[in-house]
């Protein structure tokens, strides 16, 4: 044994070592706290820099996993109903494993516990909690757990879930404190990202409105403008399908004039009732109507496989109840995607209302231009009547008088032919004057205007506007009864092209020389199949036979079909000449 003096020397030495070790431990703890604070500050700065919401959520999950040294981390976004998760972002689980596990959780079990009670939850073993449901097949084992809510302003946006503390340890109070601090920063970052996304969305809507207004004021046609409205609405809302339905006159129905995107072909030409349909409800109520799943909605055409793959939808009126609803835009997302929320439908309604105003302004401008054209036509017609016809008539009288003094037979015959030519010219000018002076009440009843109207109406079902060409005195020489047959035959021919031809081009020609009327309709489609139905063609042939005419079918060079419908016509002047004879 040592002496008492030696013992007194060793005792202070031992105490000094203990003090040094304790000091070292505290220094290490202080250094660790400092490093963790630095890491937390870096994480807060990193998260705060993100303006894209999806990327911000990803950064939050990654930062949380690093700060508490967790092997797995996830962020669940609570859906609009406040009861389940609408989105799930994970860190630590490989993509192939995620696919094998199956769909992301919706908020049952422990995850649902945090939704129902948004307070920090720390567990040593997940399976021991009463709300634990267990894990699906292929899910990695998880024991230690830490969950904290993320609040954006006063609303719970979602929850952070952290599992499996590295090294087999447990999450402690310091982990909870750090995670809560990160959650506060995450709430601010998410709010900033949301505000930025909303401002960008408003900017896109404003740009779309400006583009539509410019297109209308530049003289674009209605079909082109409706297509632009549908395409921009589909792009901005992320819809898979956009449909534009317009009211049909005096039918109480809506017809789909335009469809873009997924399953668009199945919708074109579809006629829907105003009562009992999703689109009709938006039209009659002059307000947006949403559906969480069109496949299960009784207000949507049911059953056909052609509508497979379609999910949430919203029907928005083009116009307002006060100014009149002009039509309806239907936007549909793919099956399984999130329904349209109020924050999406509100700017969409504003967009549609402004588009309707722009359309009305363009129509008023076209009306003013039309009035100017009609006034100019009146002037031209007056000048033709007061000047041209009188001078031609006087010239004809002079030649007739001079013809009596011409002894040479051939010269006399030439003068008489010139007089006849002047009479025919006067008839043509008078027909032109009649056409120039036609107004809304009369111009629309002429054969020329009726043919143009039928061709224009067919554009919506054809998918393109057929070209129209007319020659001769169509309104003057063709009797009304014959004109009715012409309109019926043309309508049937264009409908057949839309239904069966799969054409990209159609040409309509209506020609008369005063003795025969010839209507030809040519397309570049697949032609008439030998075993196809012939009821429509039979009706056309019977109409021609009733008038003493004929129907001819041929295949033009390059393929397609050419239909020629010919009937005799007798103008009133010819009939009068025959009576005199």
Coordinates of C-alpha atoms in Angstrom, one line a residue:
X1 CA 0.0 0.0 0.0
X2 CA 1.0 3.5 -0.6
X3 CA 1.4 6.1 1.9
X4 CA -1.4 8.5 2.8
X5 CA 0.4 11.2 1.0
X6 CA 0.4 9.2 -2.2
X7 CA -3.4 8.6 -1.8
X8 CA -4.1 12.3 -1.5
X9 CA -2.1 12.9 -4.7
X10 CA -4.0 10.3 -6.7
X11 CA -7.5 11.5 -5.6
X12 CA -7.2 15.0 -7.1
X13 CA -5.8 13.4 -10.2
X14 CA -8.9 11.2 -10.6
X15 CA -11.3 14.0 -10.0
X16 CA -9.4 16.1 -12.6
X17 CA -9.8 13.3 -15.2
X18 CA -13.5 13.0 -14.4
X19 CA -13.9 16.8 -14.8
X20 CA -12.0 16.8 -18.1
X21 CA -14.2 13.9 -19.4
X22 CA -17.3 15.7 -18.4
X23 CA -16.1 18.9 -20.0
X24 CA -15.2 17.0 -23.2
X25 CA -18.7 15.5 -23.2
X26 CA -20.3 18.9 -22.8
X27 CA -18.1 20.3 -25.5
X28 CA -19.1 17.4 -27.8
X29 CA -22.8 18.0 -27.0
X30 CA -22.4 21.8 -27.6
X31 CA -20.6 21.0 -30.8
X32 CA -23.3 18.6 -31.8
X33 CA -26.0 21.1 -30.9
X34 CA -24.2 23.8 -32.9
X35 CA -23.9 21.4 -35.9
X36 CA -27.6 20.5 -35.7
X37 CA -28.6 24.2 -35.4
X38 CA -26.5 24.9 -38.5
X39 CA -28.1 21.9 -40.3
X40 CA -31.5 23.2 -39.3
X41 CA -30.8 26.7 -40.5
X42 CA -29.5 25.3 -43.8
X43 CA -32.6 23.1 -44.1
X44 CA -34.9 26.1 -43.5
X45 CA -33.0 28.2 -46.1
X46 CA -33.1 25.4 -48.6
X47 CA -36.8 24.8 -48.1
X48 CA -37.6 28.6 -48.2
X49 CA -35.9 29.0 -51.5
X50 CA -38.3 26.7 -53.4
X51 CA -41.2 28.3 -55.2
X52 CA -42.4 25.1 -57.0
X53 CA -44.8 23.4 -54.6
X54 CA -43.8 19.8 -55.6
X55 CA -40.1 20.5 -55.2
X56 CA -40.7 22.3 -51.9
X57 CA -42.5 19.3 -50.5
X58 CA -39.6 17.1 -51.7
X59 CA -37.0 19.3 -50.0
X60 CA -39.0 19.3 -46.7
X61 CA -39.0 15.5 -46.6
X62 CA -35.3 15.2 -47.4
X63 CA -34.4 17.8 -44.8
X64 CA -36.4 16.2 -42.1
X65 CA -34.8 12.8 -42.7
X66 CA -31.3 14.3 -42.4
X67 CA -32.1 16.4 -39.3
X68 CA -33.3 13.5 -37.2
X69 CA -31.2 10.8 -38.8
X70 CA -34.2 8.8 -40.0
X71 CA -33.9 6.0 -42.6
X72 CA -37.4 6.7 -44.0
X73 CA -39.4 9.9 -44.3
X74 CA -42.7 10.9 -45.9
X75 CA -45.0 13.9 -46.2
X76 CA -48.7 13.3 -46.5
X77 CA -50.9 16.1 -47.9
X78 CA -54.4 16.1 -46.5
X79 CA -57.2 16.2 -49.1
X80 CA -60.0 18.8 -49.4
X81 CA -62.3 16.6 -47.3
X82 CA -59.9 16.8 -44.3
X83 CA -60.1 13.1 -43.7
X84 CA -57.7 11.4 -46.0
X85 CA -54.4 12.0 -47.8
X86 CA -54.5 13.2 -51.4
X87 CA -50.7 13.1 -52.0
X88 CA -47.7 11.3 -50.6
X89 CA -44.0 12.1 -50.9
X90 CA -41.4 9.6 -49.7
X91 CA -37.7 9.4 -49.1
X92 CA -35.7 6.2 -48.5
X93 CA -37.9 3.7 -50.4
X94 CA -36.7 2.8 -53.9
X95 CA -39.1 3.3 -56.8
X96 CA -39.3 -0.3 -57.7
X97 CA -40.2 -1.2 -54.1
X98 CA -42.9 1.5 -54.1
X99 CA -44.5 -0.1 -57.2
X100 CA -44.5 -3.5 -55.6
X101 CA -46.0 -2.2 -52.4
X102 CA -48.9 -0.7 -54.3
X103 CA -51.0 2.5 -53.9
X104 CA -49.9 5.1 -51.5
X105 CA -51.7 5.2 -48.1
X106 CA -54.9 7.2 -47.8
X107 CA -54.7 8.0 -44.1
X108 CA -55.7 4.9 -42.1
X109 CA -54.0 3.6 -39.0
X110 CA -51.2 5.7 -37.5
X111 CA -51.3 8.1 -40.4
X112 CA -55.0 8.6 -39.8
X113 CA -54.4 9.2 -36.1
X114 CA -52.3 12.2 -36.9
X115 CA -55.0 13.6 -39.2
X116 CA -57.6 13.2 -36.5
X117 CA -55.3 14.6 -33.8
X118 CA -52.7 16.9 -35.3
X119 CA -50.2 16.9 -32.5
X120 CA -46.6 15.5 -32.4
X121 CA -46.6 11.7 -31.9
X122 CA -43.5 9.8 -30.9
X123 CA -43.5 5.9 -30.6
X124 CA -40.8 3.4 -29.7
X125 CA -42.6 0.7 -31.6
X126 CA -45.2 1.3 -34.3
X127 CA -47.0 -2.0 -33.9
X128 CA -47.8 -1.4 -30.2
X129 CA -50.0 1.6 -30.9
X130 CA -53.8 0.7 -30.9
X131 CA -54.4 2.5 -34.2
X132 CA -51.7 0.5 -36.0
X133 CA -53.0 -1.6 -38.9
X134 CA -49.7 -3.2 -39.9
X135 CA -48.0 -3.0 -43.2
X136 CA -48.9 -4.2 -46.7
X137 CA -46.7 -7.0 -48.4
X138 CA -43.2 -6.0 -49.5
X139 CA -43.2 -3.0 -47.1
X140 CA -39.9 -2.6 -45.2
X141 CA -40.0 -3.2 -41.4
X142 CA -40.4 0.0 -39.4
X143 CA -40.4 0.4 -35.6
X144 CA -39.5 3.8 -34.2
X145 CA -41.8 6.6 -35.4
X146 CA -42.1 10.4 -35.2
X147 CA -44.9 12.3 -36.7
X148 CA -45.6 16.1 -36.6
X149 CA -48.2 18.2 -38.4
X150 CA -47.4 20.9 -40.9
X151 CA -49.6 24.0 -40.6
X152 CA -50.1 26.6 -43.3
X153 CA -51.5 29.7 -41.5
X154 CA -54.2 28.2 -39.3
X155 CA -54.9 25.2 -41.4
X156 CA -53.2 21.8 -41.2
X157 CA -51.7 21.1 -44.6
X158 CA -50.3 17.7 -44.0
X159 CA -48.0 15.6 -41.7
X160 CA -44.4 14.7 -41.6
X161 CA -43.8 11.0 -40.9
X162 CA -40.3 9.8 -39.8
X163 CA -39.4 6.2 -39.1
X164 CA -36.4 4.0 -38.2
X165 CA -33.9 6.1 -36.3
X166 CA -30.4 5.1 -37.7
X167 CA -28.3 3.0 -35.2
X168 CA -31.4 1.4 -33.7
X169 CA -32.1 4.3 -31.3
X170 CA -35.3 6.1 -30.5
X171 CA -36.5 9.5 -31.5
X172 CA -36.0 11.9 -28.5
X173 CA -37.5 15.2 -27.4
X174 CA -34.8 17.1 -29.3
X175 CA -35.8 15.3 -32.5
X176 CA -39.4 16.5 -31.9
X177 CA -38.2 20.0 -31.3
X178 CA -36.1 20.1 -34.4
X179 CA -38.9 18.6 -36.5
X180 CA -41.5 21.0 -35.2
X181 CA -39.1 23.9 -36.1
X182 CA -38.7 22.5 -39.6
X183 CA -42.5 22.1 -39.9
X184 CA -43.0 25.8 -39.1
X185 CA -40.5 26.7 -41.9
X186 CA -42.2 24.2 -44.2
X187 CA -45.6 25.9 -43.6
X188 CA -44.2 29.2 -44.7
X189 CA -42.5 27.7 -47.7
X190 CA -45.6 25.9 -48.8
X191 CA -47.7 29.1 -48.4
X192 CA -45.2 31.0 -50.5
X193 CA -45.2 28.3 -53.2
X194 CA -49.0 28.3 -53.2
X195 CA -49.2 32.0 -53.6
X196 CA -46.6 31.9 -56.4
X197 CA -48.5 29.1 -58.2
X198 CA -51.7 31.1 -57.9
X199 CA -50.1 34.2 -59.3
X200 CA -48.6 32.2 -62.2
X201 CA -52.0 30.7 -62.8
X202 CA -53.7 34.1 -62.9
X203 CA -51.1 35.2 -65.4
X204 CA -51.8 32.3 -67.6
X205 CA -55.5 32.9 -67.6
X206 CA -54.9 36.6 -68.4
X207 CA -52.7 35.6 -71.3
X208 CA -55.3 33.2 -72.6
X209 CA -58.0 35.8 -72.5
X210 CA -55.8 38.3 -74.3
X211 CA -55.0 35.7 -77.0
X212 CA -58.7 34.9 -77.5
X213 CA -59.7 38.6 -77.6
X214 CA -57.0 39.3 -80.2
X215 CA -58.1 36.4 -82.3
X216 CA -61.7 37.5 -82.3
X217 CA -60.9 41.1 -83.1
X218 CA -58.7 39.9 -85.9
X219 CA -61.7 38.3 -87.6
X220 CA -61.2 34.7 -86.7
X221 CA -64.2 32.4 -87.2
X222 CA -66.3 31.0 -84.3
X223 CA -65.0 27.5 -84.7
X224 CA -61.4 28.7 -84.5
X225 CA -62.1 30.8 -81.4
X226 CA -64.0 27.9 -79.6
X227 CA -61.1 25.7 -80.4
X228 CA -58.7 28.2 -78.8
X229 CA -60.9 28.5 -75.7
X230 CA -61.0 24.8 -75.3
X231 CA -57.3 24.2 -75.9
X232 CA -56.2 26.9 -73.4
X233 CA -58.6 25.8 -70.7
X234 CA -57.4 22.2 -71.2
X235 CA -53.7 23.2 -71.0
X236 CA -54.1 25.4 -67.9
X237 CA -56.2 23.0 -65.8
X238 CA -54.3 19.8 -66.8
X239 CA -57.4 18.2 -68.3
X240 CA -57.2 15.2 -70.6
X241 CA -60.3 16.2 -72.6
X242 CA -62.0 19.5 -73.5
X243 CA -65.4 19.6 -75.1
X244 CA -67.4 22.6 -76.3
X245 CA -71.2 22.2 -76.6
X246 CA -73.5 24.8 -78.2
X247 CA -77.3 25.0 -78.1
X248 CA -79.3 23.8 -81.1
X249 CA -82.0 26.1 -82.3
X250 CA -85.6 25.2 -81.2
X251 CA -84.6 21.7 -80.1
X252 CA -83.9 22.0 -76.3
X253 CA -80.6 20.1 -76.8
X254 CA -76.9 20.8 -76.9
X255 CA -74.6 19.6 -79.6
X256 CA -70.9 19.0 -79.2
X257 CA -69.3 21.1 -81.8
X258 CA -65.7 20.6 -80.8
X259 CA -63.7 18.1 -78.8
X260 CA -59.9 18.0 -78.1
X261 CA -57.8 15.4 -76.4
X262 CA -58.5 11.9 -75.0
X263 CA -61.5 10.2 -76.5
X264 CA -62.3 13.4 -78.5
X265 CA -63.6 11.5 -81.5
X266 CA -66.3 9.8 -79.5
X267 CA -67.7 13.2 -78.4
X268 CA -67.9 15.1 -81.7
X269 CA -71.4 15.5 -82.9
X270 CA -72.9 14.1 -79.7
X271 CA -76.3 15.6 -78.9
X272 CA -77.1 16.0 -75.2
X273 CA -80.4 17.1 -73.5
X274 CA -80.4 20.2 -71.4
X275 CA -82.5 18.5 -68.7
X276 CA -80.7 15.7 -66.9
X277 CA -77.2 16.1 -68.3
X278 CA -74.1 17.5 -66.6
X279 CA -73.5 19.9 -69.5
X280 CA -77.2 20.9 -69.6
X281 CA -77.2 21.7 -65.9
X282 CA -74.3 24.1 -66.4
X283 CA -76.1 25.6 -69.4
X284 CA -79.5 26.1 -67.7
X285 CA -78.0 27.2 -64.3
X286 CA -75.4 29.5 -65.8
X287 CA -72.8 28.2 -63.3
X288 CA -70.0 25.6 -63.0
X289 CA -71.0 22.0 -62.2
X290 CA -68.4 19.5 -61.0
X291 CA -68.3 15.7 -60.9
X292 CA -65.8 13.7 -58.8
X293 CA -66.0 10.8 -61.3
X294 CA -67.8 11.0 -64.6
X295 CA -67.8 7.2 -65.0
X296 CA -70.2 7.0 -62.0
X297 CA -72.2 10.2 -62.7
X298 CA -75.8 9.6 -63.9
X299 CA -75.7 13.1 -65.6
X300 CA -73.0 11.9 -68.0
X301 CA -73.6 9.5 -71.1
X302 CA -73.3 6.1 -69.5
X303 CA -71.7 2.8 -70.4
X304 CA -69.9 3.0 -73.7
X305 CA -66.2 1.8 -73.6
X306 CA -65.4 4.9 -75.7
X307 CA -65.5 7.0 -72.5
X308 CA -63.2 4.7 -70.5
X309 CA -60.3 6.3 -68.7
X310 CA -62.1 9.5 -67.9
X311 CA -62.5 10.7 -64.3
X312 CA -63.2 14.1 -62.6
X313 CA -64.9 16.7 -64.7
X314 CA -66.3 20.3 -64.6
X315 CA -68.8 21.9 -66.9
X316 CA -68.5 25.7 -67.2
X317 CA -70.9 28.0 -69.0
X318 CA -69.5 30.3 -71.7
X319 CA -71.2 33.6 -70.6
X320 CA -73.4 34.5 -67.7
X321 CA -77.1 34.3 -66.8
X322 CA -77.6 38.0 -67.4
X323 CA -75.8 38.3 -70.7
X324 CA -77.0 34.9 -71.9
X325 CA -75.1 31.6 -72.0
X326 CA -73.6 30.9 -75.4
X327 CA -72.5 27.3 -74.7
X328 CA -70.6 25.1 -72.3
X329 CA -67.0 24.0 -71.9
X330 CA -66.5 20.6 -70.3
X331 CA -63.1 19.7 -69.0
X332 CA -62.3 16.1 -67.9
X333 CA -59.2 14.7 -66.2
X334 CA -58.0 11.2 -66.4
X335 CA -59.4 8.6 -64.1
X336 CA -57.8 8.6 -60.6
X337 CA -56.7 12.2 -60.7
X338 CA -57.9 14.9 -58.2
X339 CA -61.3 16.5 -58.7
X340 CA -61.6 20.1 -59.7
X341 CA -61.5 22.3 -56.7
X342 CA -63.2 25.7 -56.2
X343 CA -59.9 27.5 -56.6
X344 CA -59.7 26.0 -60.1
X345 CA -63.3 26.5 -61.2
X346 CA -63.5 30.2 -60.1
X347 CA -60.8 31.5 -62.5
X348 CA -62.2 29.1 -65.2
X349 CA -65.6 30.7 -64.8
X350 CA -64.1 34.2 -65.1
X351 CA -62.2 33.1 -68.2
X352 CA -65.3 31.7 -69.8
X353 CA -67.3 34.9 -69.0
X354 CA -64.6 37.1 -70.5
X355 CA -64.4 34.9 -73.5
X356 CA -68.2 35.3 -74.0
X357 CA -67.9 39.1 -73.8
X358 CA -65.1 39.1 -76.4
X359 CA -67.3 37.0 -78.7
X360 CA -70.2 39.4 -78.3
X361 CA -68.0 42.4 -79.0
X362 CA -66.7 40.6 -82.1
X363 CA -70.2 39.9 -83.3
X364 CA -71.2 43.6 -82.8
X365 CA -68.2 44.6 -84.8
X366 CA -69.2 42.1 -87.6
X367 CA -72.8 43.5 -87.5
X368 CA -71.4 47.0 -88.0
X369 CA -69.3 45.8 -90.9
X370 CA -72.3 44.0 -92.3
X371 CA -74.4 47.2 -92.2
X372 CA -71.6 49.1 -94.0
X373 CA -71.5 46.4 -96.7
X374 CA -75.3 46.5 -97.1
X375 CA -75.3 50.2 -97.4
X376 CA -72.6 49.9 -100.1
X377 CA -74.7 47.3 -101.9
X378 CA -77.7 49.7 -101.8
X379 CA -75.6 52.3 -103.5
X380 CA -74.3 49.9 -106.1
X381 CA -77.8 48.6 -106.8
X382 CA -79.1 52.1 -107.2
X383 CA -76.4 53.1 -109.6
X384 CA -76.9 49.9 -111.6
X385 CA -80.6 50.6 -111.8
X386 CA -80.5 54.3 -112.5
X387 CA -77.5 54.4 -114.8
X388 CA -76.4 51.1 -116.3
X389 CA -79.9 49.6 -117.1
X390 CA -81.3 52.8 -118.5
X391 CA -78.3 53.3 -120.8
X392 CA -78.4 49.6 -121.9
X393 CA -82.2 49.9 -122.5
X394 CA -81.7 53.1 -124.6
X395 CA -78.9 51.5 -126.6
X396 CA -81.1 48.5 -127.3
X397 CA -84.0 50.7 -128.5
X398 CA -81.6 52.7 -130.7
X399 CA -80.3 49.4 -132.3
X400 CA -83.8 48.2 -132.9
X401 CA -84.8 51.4 -134.6
X402 CA -81.6 51.3 -136.7
X403 CA -82.2 47.7 -137.7
X404 CA -85.2 48.7 -139.9
X405 CA -82.9 50.8 -142.1
X406 CA -80.4 48.0 -142.6
X407 CA -80.9 46.3 -146.0
X408 CA -78.1 43.8 -145.7
X409 CA -79.6 40.6 -144.2
X410 CA -76.5 39.4 -142.3
X411 CA -75.9 42.8 -140.8
X412 CA -79.5 43.1 -139.7
X413 CA -79.3 39.7 -138.1
X414 CA -76.2 40.7 -136.1
X415 CA -77.9 43.9 -134.9
X416 CA -80.9 41.8 -133.7
X417 CA -78.6 39.4 -131.9
X418 CA -76.9 42.3 -130.2
X419 CA -80.3 43.6 -129.0
X420 CA -81.1 40.1 -127.6
X421 CA -77.7 40.1 -125.8
X422 CA -78.5 43.5 -124.3
X423 CA -81.9 42.1 -123.1
X424 CA -80.1 39.2 -121.5
X425 CA -77.5 41.5 -119.9
X426 CA -80.4 43.6 -118.4
X427 CA -81.9 40.4 -116.9
X428 CA -78.5 39.5 -115.3
X429 CA -78.1 43.0 -113.9
X430 CA -81.7 43.0 -112.5
X431 CA -80.9 39.7 -110.8
X432 CA -77.8 41.1 -109.3
X433 CA -79.7 44.2 -108.1
X434 CA -82.2 41.8 -106.4
X435 CA -79.4 40.0 -104.7
X436 CA -77.7 43.2 -103.6
X437 CA -80.9 44.6 -102.1
X438 CA -81.8 41.3 -100.2
X439 CA -82.1 41.8 -96.5
X440 CA -82.2 39.4 -93.5
X441 CA -85.8 38.5 -94.2
X442 CA -85.3 37.7 -97.9
X443 CA -81.7 36.9 -98.4
X444 CA -81.9 34.0 -96.1
X445 CA -84.7 32.4 -98.1
X446 CA -82.8 32.5 -101.5
X447 CA -81.3 29.3 -102.7
X448 CA -77.8 30.7 -102.8
X449 CA -77.9 31.7 -99.1
X450 CA -79.6 28.4 -98.1
X451 CA -76.8 26.4 -99.8
X452 CA -74.1 28.5 -98.0
X453 CA -75.9 28.0 -94.7
X454 CA -76.2 24.2 -95.1
X455 CA -72.5 23.9 -95.9
X456 CA -71.6 26.1 -93.0
X457 CA -73.7 24.1 -90.5
X458 CA -72.1 20.9 -91.8
X459 CA -68.6 22.1 -90.8
X460 CA -69.2 21.2 -87.2
X461 CA -69.8 17.5 -88.0
X462 CA -67.3 17.2 -90.8
X463 CA -64.5 18.7 -88.8
X464 CA -63.7 21.1 -91.6
X465 CA -65.6 23.7 -93.8
X466 CA -66.5 22.4 -97.3
X467 CA -65.7 24.7 -100.2
X468 CA -68.8 26.1 -102.0
X469 CA -68.9 27.4 -105.6
X470 CA -72.0 28.7 -107.4
X471 CA -72.4 29.8 -111.0
X472 CA -75.4 31.3 -112.9
X473 CA -78.6 32.9 -111.7
X474 CA -79.3 30.5 -108.9
X475 CA -81.8 32.6 -107.1
X476 CA -83.6 33.8 -110.3
X477 CA -83.7 30.7 -112.6
X478 CA -84.3 27.9 -110.0
X479 CA -88.0 27.5 -108.9
X480 CA -88.6 27.3 -105.1
X481 CA -89.7 23.7 -105.2
X482 CA -86.5 22.6 -107.0
X483 CA -84.5 24.7 -104.5
X484 CA -86.1 22.8 -101.6
X485 CA -84.9 19.5 -103.2
X486 CA -81.4 20.9 -103.7
X487 CA -81.1 21.8 -100.0
X488 CA -82.4 18.4 -99.0
X489 CA -80.0 16.6 -101.3
X490 CA -77.0 18.7 -100.3
X491 CA -77.7 18.2 -96.6
X492 CA -78.0 14.4 -97.1
X493 CA -74.8 14.3 -99.1
X494 CA -72.7 16.2 -96.5
X495 CA -74.2 14.1 -93.7
X496 CA -73.1 10.9 -95.5
X497 CA -69.6 12.3 -95.9
X498 CA -69.4 13.1 -92.2
X499 CA -70.7 9.6 -91.2
X500 CA -69.0 7.3 -93.6
X501 CA -66.3 8.9 -95.8
X502 CA -63.6 9.8 -93.3
X503 CA -62.8 12.7 -95.6
X504 CA -60.5 15.7 -95.0
X505 CA -61.9 17.8 -97.9
X506 CA -65.3 18.3 -99.6
X507 CA -66.3 20.6 -102.5
X508 CA -69.8 21.7 -103.3
X509 CA -70.7 23.2 -106.8
X510 CA -74.1 24.5 -107.8
X511 CA -74.3 25.6 -111.4
X512 CA -77.2 26.6 -113.7
X513 CA -77.4 27.9 -117.2
X514 CA -81.1 28.6 -117.0
X515 CA -82.1 25.3 -118.5
X516 CA -80.4 22.7 -116.2
X517 CA -79.4 22.8 -112.6
X518 CA -76.3 20.8 -111.6
X519 CA -75.3 20.1 -108.0
X520 CA -72.0 18.2 -107.5
X521 CA -70.6 17.2 -104.1
X522 CA -67.0 15.7 -104.1
X523 CA -65.0 14.4 -101.3
X524 CA -61.5 12.7 -100.8
X525 CA -62.8 9.9 -98.5
X526 CA -62.8 6.2 -98.7
X527 CA -65.6 5.9 -101.3
X528 CA -68.9 4.1 -101.2
X529 CA -68.5 0.4 -100.1
X530 CA -70.3 -2.1 -102.3
X531 CA -72.3 -3.5 -99.4
X532 CA -73.1 -0.2 -97.8
X533 CA -76.6 1.1 -97.1
X534 CA -78.1 2.9 -100.1
X535 CA -81.3 4.4 -98.6
X536 CA -79.9 8.0 -98.7
X537 CA -78.7 7.7 -102.3
X538 CA -82.1 6.1 -103.2
X539 CA -83.9 9.2 -101.8
X540 CA -81.7 11.5 -103.8
X541 CA -82.3 9.6 -107.0
X542 CA -86.0 9.6 -106.5
X543 CA -86.0 13.4 -106.0
X544 CA -84.1 13.8 -109.3
X545 CA -86.6 11.5 -111.1
X546 CA -89.6 13.5 -109.8
X547 CA -88.2 16.5 -111.5
X548 CA -87.1 14.7 -114.7
X549 CA -83.5 14.6 -113.8
X550 CA -80.8 12.0 -112.8
X551 CA -78.3 11.1 -110.1
X552 CA -74.7 10.1 -111.0
X553 CA -72.0 8.6 -108.8
X554 CA -68.3 8.4 -109.8
X555 CA -64.8 8.1 -108.3
X556 CA -62.6 11.1 -109.2
X557 CA -59.0 10.8 -109.9
X558 CA -57.1 10.3 -106.6
X559 CA -60.0 8.6 -104.9
X560 CA -63.1 9.6 -103.0
X561 CA -66.6 10.1 -104.3
X562 CA -68.3 12.5 -106.7
X563 CA -72.1 12.8 -106.5
X564 CA -73.8 14.7 -109.4
X565 CA -77.5 15.6 -109.1
X566 CA -79.0 17.2 -112.3
X567 CA -82.5 18.4 -113.0
X568 CA -84.0 20.7 -115.6
X569 CA -85.1 24.2 -114.7
X570 CA -87.2 26.8 -116.5
X571 CA -87.0 30.4 -115.5
X572 CA -90.0 32.6 -115.6
X573 CA -88.6 34.4 -118.7
X574 CA -88.1 31.2 -120.5
X575 CA -91.6 30.0 -119.6
X576 CA -93.0 33.3 -120.9
X577 CA -91.1 33.0 -124.1
X578 CA -92.5 29.5 -124.6
X579 CA -96.0 30.8 -124.1
X580 CA -95.4 33.5 -126.7
X581 CA -94.1 30.9 -129.1

